[in-house]
Coordinates of C-alpha atoms in Angstrom, one line a residue:
X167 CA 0.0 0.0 0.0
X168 CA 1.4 3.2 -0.7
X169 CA 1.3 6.3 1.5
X170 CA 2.0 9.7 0.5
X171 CA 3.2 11.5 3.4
X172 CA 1.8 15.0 3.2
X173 CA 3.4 16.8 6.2
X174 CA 5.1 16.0 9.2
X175 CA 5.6 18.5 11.8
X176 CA 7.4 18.4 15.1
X177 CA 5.2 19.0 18.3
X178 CA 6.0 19.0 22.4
X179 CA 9.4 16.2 21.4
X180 CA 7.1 14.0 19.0
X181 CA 5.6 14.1 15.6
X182 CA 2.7 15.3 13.9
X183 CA 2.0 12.9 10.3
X184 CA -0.8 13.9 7.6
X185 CA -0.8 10.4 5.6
X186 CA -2.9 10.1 2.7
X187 CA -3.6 6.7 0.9
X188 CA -5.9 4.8 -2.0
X189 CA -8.6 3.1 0.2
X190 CA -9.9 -0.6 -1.0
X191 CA -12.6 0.2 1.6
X192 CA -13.7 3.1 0.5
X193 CA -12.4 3.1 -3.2
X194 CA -11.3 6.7 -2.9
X195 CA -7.8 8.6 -1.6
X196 CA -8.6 9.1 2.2
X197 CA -6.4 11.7 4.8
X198 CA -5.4 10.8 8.5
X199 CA -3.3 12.3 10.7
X200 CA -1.2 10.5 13.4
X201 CA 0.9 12.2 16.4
X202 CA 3.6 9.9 16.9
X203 CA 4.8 10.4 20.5
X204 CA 8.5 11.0 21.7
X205 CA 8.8 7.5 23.3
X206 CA 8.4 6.1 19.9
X207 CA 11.7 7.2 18.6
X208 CA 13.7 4.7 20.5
X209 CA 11.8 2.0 18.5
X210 CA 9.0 0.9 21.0
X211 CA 5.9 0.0 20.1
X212 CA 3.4 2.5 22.1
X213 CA -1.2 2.1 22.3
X214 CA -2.7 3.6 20.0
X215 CA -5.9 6.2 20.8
X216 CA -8.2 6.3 17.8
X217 CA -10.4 9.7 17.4
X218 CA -13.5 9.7 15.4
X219 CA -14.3 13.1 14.5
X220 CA -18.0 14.3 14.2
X221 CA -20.6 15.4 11.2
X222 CA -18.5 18.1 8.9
X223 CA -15.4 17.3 10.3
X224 CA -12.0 16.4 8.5
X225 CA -8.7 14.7 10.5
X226 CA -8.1 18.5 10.7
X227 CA -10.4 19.2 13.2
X228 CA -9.0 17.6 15.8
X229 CA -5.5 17.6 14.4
X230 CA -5.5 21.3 15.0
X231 CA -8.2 22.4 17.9
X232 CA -8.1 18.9 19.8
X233 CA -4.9 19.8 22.4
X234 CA -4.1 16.2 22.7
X235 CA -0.5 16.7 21.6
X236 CA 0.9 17.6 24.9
X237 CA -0.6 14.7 26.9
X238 CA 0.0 12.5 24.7
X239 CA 3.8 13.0 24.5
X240 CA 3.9 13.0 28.3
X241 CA 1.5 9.5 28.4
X242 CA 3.7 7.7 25.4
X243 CA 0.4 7.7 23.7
X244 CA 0.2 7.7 19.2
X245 CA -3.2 9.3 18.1
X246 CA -4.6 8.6 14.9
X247 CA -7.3 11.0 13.7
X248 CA -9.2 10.0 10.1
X249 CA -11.7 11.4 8.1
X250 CA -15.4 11.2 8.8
X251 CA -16.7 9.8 5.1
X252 CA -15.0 9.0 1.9
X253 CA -14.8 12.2 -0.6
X254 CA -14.7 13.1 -4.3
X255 CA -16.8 14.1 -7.4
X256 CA -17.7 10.2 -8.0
X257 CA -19.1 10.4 -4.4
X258 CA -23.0 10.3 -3.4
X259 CA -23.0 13.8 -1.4
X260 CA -26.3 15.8 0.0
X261 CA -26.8 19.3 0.3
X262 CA -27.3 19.1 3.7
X263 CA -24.3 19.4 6.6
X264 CA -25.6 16.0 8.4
X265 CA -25.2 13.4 5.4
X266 CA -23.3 12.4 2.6
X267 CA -19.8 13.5 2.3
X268 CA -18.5 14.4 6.0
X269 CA -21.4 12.6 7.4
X270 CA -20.6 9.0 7.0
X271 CA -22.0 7.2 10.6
X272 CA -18.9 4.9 10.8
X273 CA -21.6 2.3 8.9
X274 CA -21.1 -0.1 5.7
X275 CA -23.6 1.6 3.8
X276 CA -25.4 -1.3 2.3
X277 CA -28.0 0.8 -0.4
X278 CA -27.5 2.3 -3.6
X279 CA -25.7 5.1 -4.8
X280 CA -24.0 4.9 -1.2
X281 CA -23.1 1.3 -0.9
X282 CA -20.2 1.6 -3.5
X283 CA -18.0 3.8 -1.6
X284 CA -19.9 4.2 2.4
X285 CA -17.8 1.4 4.1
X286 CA -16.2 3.5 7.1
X287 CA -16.7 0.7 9.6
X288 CA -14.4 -1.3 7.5
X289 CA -12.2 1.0 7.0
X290 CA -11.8 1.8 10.4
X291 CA -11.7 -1.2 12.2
X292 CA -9.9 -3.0 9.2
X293 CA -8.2 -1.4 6.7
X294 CA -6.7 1.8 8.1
X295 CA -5.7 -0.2 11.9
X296 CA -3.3 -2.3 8.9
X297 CA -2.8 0.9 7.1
X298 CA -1.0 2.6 10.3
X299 CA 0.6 -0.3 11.3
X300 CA 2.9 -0.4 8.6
X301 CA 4.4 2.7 9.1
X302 CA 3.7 3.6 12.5
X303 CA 5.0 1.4 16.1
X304 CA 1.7 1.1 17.4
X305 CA 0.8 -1.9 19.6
X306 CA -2.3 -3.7 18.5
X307 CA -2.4 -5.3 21.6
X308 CA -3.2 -1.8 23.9
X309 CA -6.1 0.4 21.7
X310 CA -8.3 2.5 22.5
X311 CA -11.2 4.4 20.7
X312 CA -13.0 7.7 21.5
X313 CA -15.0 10.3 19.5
X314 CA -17.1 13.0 19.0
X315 CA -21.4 13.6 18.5
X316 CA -21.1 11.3 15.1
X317 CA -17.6 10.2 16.0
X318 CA -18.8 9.7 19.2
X319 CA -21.7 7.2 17.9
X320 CA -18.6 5.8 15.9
X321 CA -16.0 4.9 19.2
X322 CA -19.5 3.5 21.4
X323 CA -21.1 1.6 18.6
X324 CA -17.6 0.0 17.4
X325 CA -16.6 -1.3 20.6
X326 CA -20.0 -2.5 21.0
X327 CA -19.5 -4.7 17.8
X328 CA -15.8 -5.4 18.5
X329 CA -15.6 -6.9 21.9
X330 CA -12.1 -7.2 22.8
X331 CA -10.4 -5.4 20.1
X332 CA -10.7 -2.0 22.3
X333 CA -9.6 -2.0 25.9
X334 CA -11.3 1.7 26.7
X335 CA -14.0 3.5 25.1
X336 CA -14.8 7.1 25.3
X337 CA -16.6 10.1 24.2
X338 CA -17.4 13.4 24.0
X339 CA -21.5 14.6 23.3
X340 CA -22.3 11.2 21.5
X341 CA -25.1 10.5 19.5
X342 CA -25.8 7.4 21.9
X343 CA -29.4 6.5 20.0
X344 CA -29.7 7.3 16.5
X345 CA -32.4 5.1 15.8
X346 CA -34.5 7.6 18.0
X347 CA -32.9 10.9 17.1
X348 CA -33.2 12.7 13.2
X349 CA -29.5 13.0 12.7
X350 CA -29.5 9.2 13.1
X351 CA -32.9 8.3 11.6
X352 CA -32.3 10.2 8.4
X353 CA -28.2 9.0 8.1
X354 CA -29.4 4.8 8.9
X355 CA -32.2 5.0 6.9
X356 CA -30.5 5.9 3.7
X357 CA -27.1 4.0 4.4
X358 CA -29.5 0.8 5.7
X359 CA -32.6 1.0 4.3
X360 CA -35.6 0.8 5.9
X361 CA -35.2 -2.1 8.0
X362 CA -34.9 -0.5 11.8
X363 CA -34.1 -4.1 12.9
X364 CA -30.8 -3.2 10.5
X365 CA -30.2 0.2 12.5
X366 CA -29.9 -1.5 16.2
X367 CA -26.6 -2.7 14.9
X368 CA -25.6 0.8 14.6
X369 CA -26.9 2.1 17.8
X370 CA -25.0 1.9 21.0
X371 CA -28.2 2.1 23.3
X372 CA -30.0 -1.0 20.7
X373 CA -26.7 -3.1 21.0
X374 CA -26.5 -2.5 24.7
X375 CA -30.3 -3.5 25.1
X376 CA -29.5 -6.7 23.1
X377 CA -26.6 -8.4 24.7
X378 CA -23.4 -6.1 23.5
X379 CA -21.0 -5.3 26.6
X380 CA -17.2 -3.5 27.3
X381 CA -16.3 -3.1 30.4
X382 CA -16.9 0.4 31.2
X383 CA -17.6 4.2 29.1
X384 CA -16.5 7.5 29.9
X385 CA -18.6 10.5 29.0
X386 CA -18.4 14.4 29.0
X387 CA -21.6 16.3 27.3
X388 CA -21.7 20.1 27.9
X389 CA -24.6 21.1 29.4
X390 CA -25.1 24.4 27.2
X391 CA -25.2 22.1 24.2
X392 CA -28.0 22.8 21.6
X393 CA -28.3 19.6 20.3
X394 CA -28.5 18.0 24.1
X395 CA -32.2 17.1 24.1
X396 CA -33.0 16.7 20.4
X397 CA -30.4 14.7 19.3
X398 CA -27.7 13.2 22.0
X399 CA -29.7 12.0 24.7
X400 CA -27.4 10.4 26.9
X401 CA -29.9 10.0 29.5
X402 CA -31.0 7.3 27.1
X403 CA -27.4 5.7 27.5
X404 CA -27.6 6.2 31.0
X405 CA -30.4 3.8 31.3
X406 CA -29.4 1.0 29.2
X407 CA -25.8 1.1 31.0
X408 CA -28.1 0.8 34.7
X409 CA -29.8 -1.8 33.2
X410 CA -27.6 -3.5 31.6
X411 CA -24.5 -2.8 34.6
X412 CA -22.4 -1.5 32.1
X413 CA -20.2 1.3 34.6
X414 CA -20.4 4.5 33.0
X415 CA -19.0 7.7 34.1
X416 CA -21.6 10.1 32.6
X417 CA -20.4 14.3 33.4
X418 CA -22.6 17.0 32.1
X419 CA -20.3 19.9 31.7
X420 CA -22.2 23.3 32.7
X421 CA -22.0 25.9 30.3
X422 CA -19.9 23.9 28.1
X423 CA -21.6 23.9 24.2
X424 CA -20.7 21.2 21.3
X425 CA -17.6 22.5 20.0
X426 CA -13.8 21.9 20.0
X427 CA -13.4 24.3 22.7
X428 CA -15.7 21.9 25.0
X429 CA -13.8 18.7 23.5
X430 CA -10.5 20.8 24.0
X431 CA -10.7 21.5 27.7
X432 CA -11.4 17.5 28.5
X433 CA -9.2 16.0 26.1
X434 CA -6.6 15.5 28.9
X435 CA -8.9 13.9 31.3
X436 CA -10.1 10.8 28.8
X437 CA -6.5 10.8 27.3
X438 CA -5.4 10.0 31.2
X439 CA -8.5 7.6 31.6
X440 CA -7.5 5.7 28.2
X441 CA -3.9 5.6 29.2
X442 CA -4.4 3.9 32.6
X443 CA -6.3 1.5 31.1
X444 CA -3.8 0.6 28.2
X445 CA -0.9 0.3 30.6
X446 CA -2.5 -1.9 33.2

């Protein structure tokens, strides 16, 4: 597989890569960026944090507002940020922000147009874990995934599916039900089809409710955020973790709305929570 390196930049002793690459998954180029930490240069494998970025969102996002850099040179911690949907002109897109191109639900689209190039879940848990592996020192042994609104939907719903291949799971304002919330129902519907039975895969409350299980969740979810009661519900997550007996750490962050500066100031904490996990 060949990787174009696009830039690499030095940050706080370690390195900052933008990588792009042909995908099989996707059948289009796709961008990620990965901060390798200092620990790495002596040759050591180190865990790996995955970052799934929300609806709009590039690698950039977080690549550039996340503040995750310094932590994770001081924890020994590589963190790989991809894109949020496959892109280009021979891509399905909409004209609205919360589908198509930037909006792709971490889902194996499985209807036409979007079936023929909609396959982030493969991607992410397949293709781009071998992708970075070949170029970076990651330890496939020690991962851990975490997100944001969509990519936090992403980090919940593929640890759900994955047992075992993620020893922590976090995230920041997910979209914990989409089956029940309009972001969700519009993105499953067209990627799935009509078929809700086809959308509780996809749903971190659903797989929780039917027999999915990891060990434990943290969650932060500003309290001034405008999507709270429409379309993130995480008292719905709440409920199925008590249920189920799932421990989750659930904090609503006063004041605290649903952008980078809200992900920003709590990066540190999960990136500490993750870390003491993956080193146990």
């Amino acid at each position: 597989m060949s990787l174009d390196t696009l830039s690499v930049t030095r940050s706080f002793g370690g390195t900052v890569h933008v990588v792009r690459h042909d995908s099989l998954a996707t059948g289009t180029p796709m961008t990620f960026s990965v901060f390798v930490p200092p620990q790495a240069e002596s040759g050591a494998t180190c865990p790996v944090v995955w970052y799934l970025s929300g609806l709009t969102c590039t690698h950039a996002n977080v690549t550039e507002k996340g503040e995750y850099r310094r932590a994770c040179a001081e924890l020994g911690l590589i963190f790989v940020a991809p894109d949020t949907s496959p892109r280009g002109d021979e891509v399905p897109d909409d004209p609205a922000y919360d589908f198509g191109q930037g909006a792709g639900f971490y889902v194996d689209a499985t209807q036409a147009p979007y079936d023929a190039h909609y396959r982030m879940e493969r991607y992410i848990v397949e293709e781009l874990p071998e992708i970075v592996a070949s170029a970076f020192p990651i330890d496939r042994d020690r991962q851990a995934i975490t997100g944001h609104s969509m990519g936090g939907h992403g980090a919940l719903t593929l640890a759900l599916r994955h047992p075992g291949r993620y020893r922590s799971v976090s995230a920041f304002a997910p979209i914990v039900a989409p089956s029940q919330v309009p972001w969700g129902e519009k993105a499953l519907g067209a990627y799935l089809g009509p078929d809700r039975a086809a959308w509780r895969r996809h749903d971190a409350v659903a797989l929780i409710e039917d027999g999915a299980r990891v060990p434990e969740i943290l969650v932060d979810q500003g309290g001034a955020d405008t999507f709270l009661e429409r379309e993130l519900r995480p008292d719905l997550l709440e409920a199925a973790c008590r249920e189920a007996g799932i421990p989750l750490t659930l904090r609503l962050q006063q004041g605290y709305d649903h952008s980078y500066y809200f992900i920003s100031t709590f990066m540190e904490d999960h990136l500490r929570w993750h870390a003491a996990r993956l080193t146990a």
